Amino acid sequence: AISASRLERGRAAARQYASELAAIEQKYGVDRRAVLGIWGMESNFGKMKGSMSVFCSLATLAYSGSRKAYGYEQMIAAFKILKTGIVKPDSFTGSWAAALGHTQFIPSSYVSYAVDWNADGKKDIWNSRQDALSSTANYLAKAGWKNDRPWGWEVILPKDFNIALIGRGHWKTVAEWQKLGVKRADGQKFGSPTADAFVMVPQGVNGPRFLVTKNFMAIMDYNLSHSYALAVG
């Protein structure tokens, strides 16, 4: 997911859109890099927004498989979007699961979190980069993102670390984890001593170890996947 070319596209976008990203960060209190990370993961910075009929996708999901409830819920939200006139039925396109626009909002997320950043009277996450990125920042803010801490850090655990403390059932402050011997893998200082965090080992105790804050959970609110949230981070 994090290819060299995607990273370079992200860096180029950060430079090209620096002023608008700064304004979005200032308004919503969400790190612009997290917004860029989601944009990169979801559509490769607008290159792959999806070309499938939203209603065909949702009808299929509502009819068969294990996501019928999701399909029905999202179909109702899609009709609400259509009613606004922002899109016409024949151009209402998205992914196979009806994810929409630059940052691949599902229809219910559009209804709840989309904003009209450029004040043209339309919440256009398909054709307006500014609307899409500000809507994503709004989503993360509502999901609990706080800009006084990062999403997390790769860490080194001490040899005598109690592995029973691993997992999201064991939140402690960063300062408390430090007292238990947890250190940043890059040797730098943590900062954010009062931020709550938990230890995560997505590939098992012998793989990379991470100390992640509630900002990580805000990213997972966007997509319920450890791998996804790590890639964004």
CSV table of C-alpha atoms in Angstrom, one decimal, residues 154-155 157 163 166 199-210:
chain,number,residue,atom,x,y,z
A,154,GLU,CA,6.8,2.1,16.7
A,155,VAL,CA,8.3,0.9,20.0
A,157,LEU,CA,9.4,-3.5,24.6
A,163,ILE,CA,2.6,-9.6,27.3
A,166,ILE,CA,-0.9,-6.0,25.0
A,199,VAL,CA,0.4,-1.5,22.8
A,200,MET,CA,-0.4,-3.2,19.5
A,201,VAL,CA,1.4,-6.1,17.8
A,202,PRO,CA,-0.4,-6.6,14.5
A,203,GLN,CA,1.9,-9.4,13.4
A,204,GLY,CA,2.3,-11.1,16.7
A,205,VAL,CA,4.8,-10.5,19.6
A,206,ASN,CA,7.8,-11.2,17.3
A,207,GLY,CA,6.7,-8.6,14.7
A,208,PRO,CA,6.8,-4.8,14.9
A,209,ARG,CA,5.3,-3.3,18.1
A,210,PHE,CA,3.4,-0.1,18.3
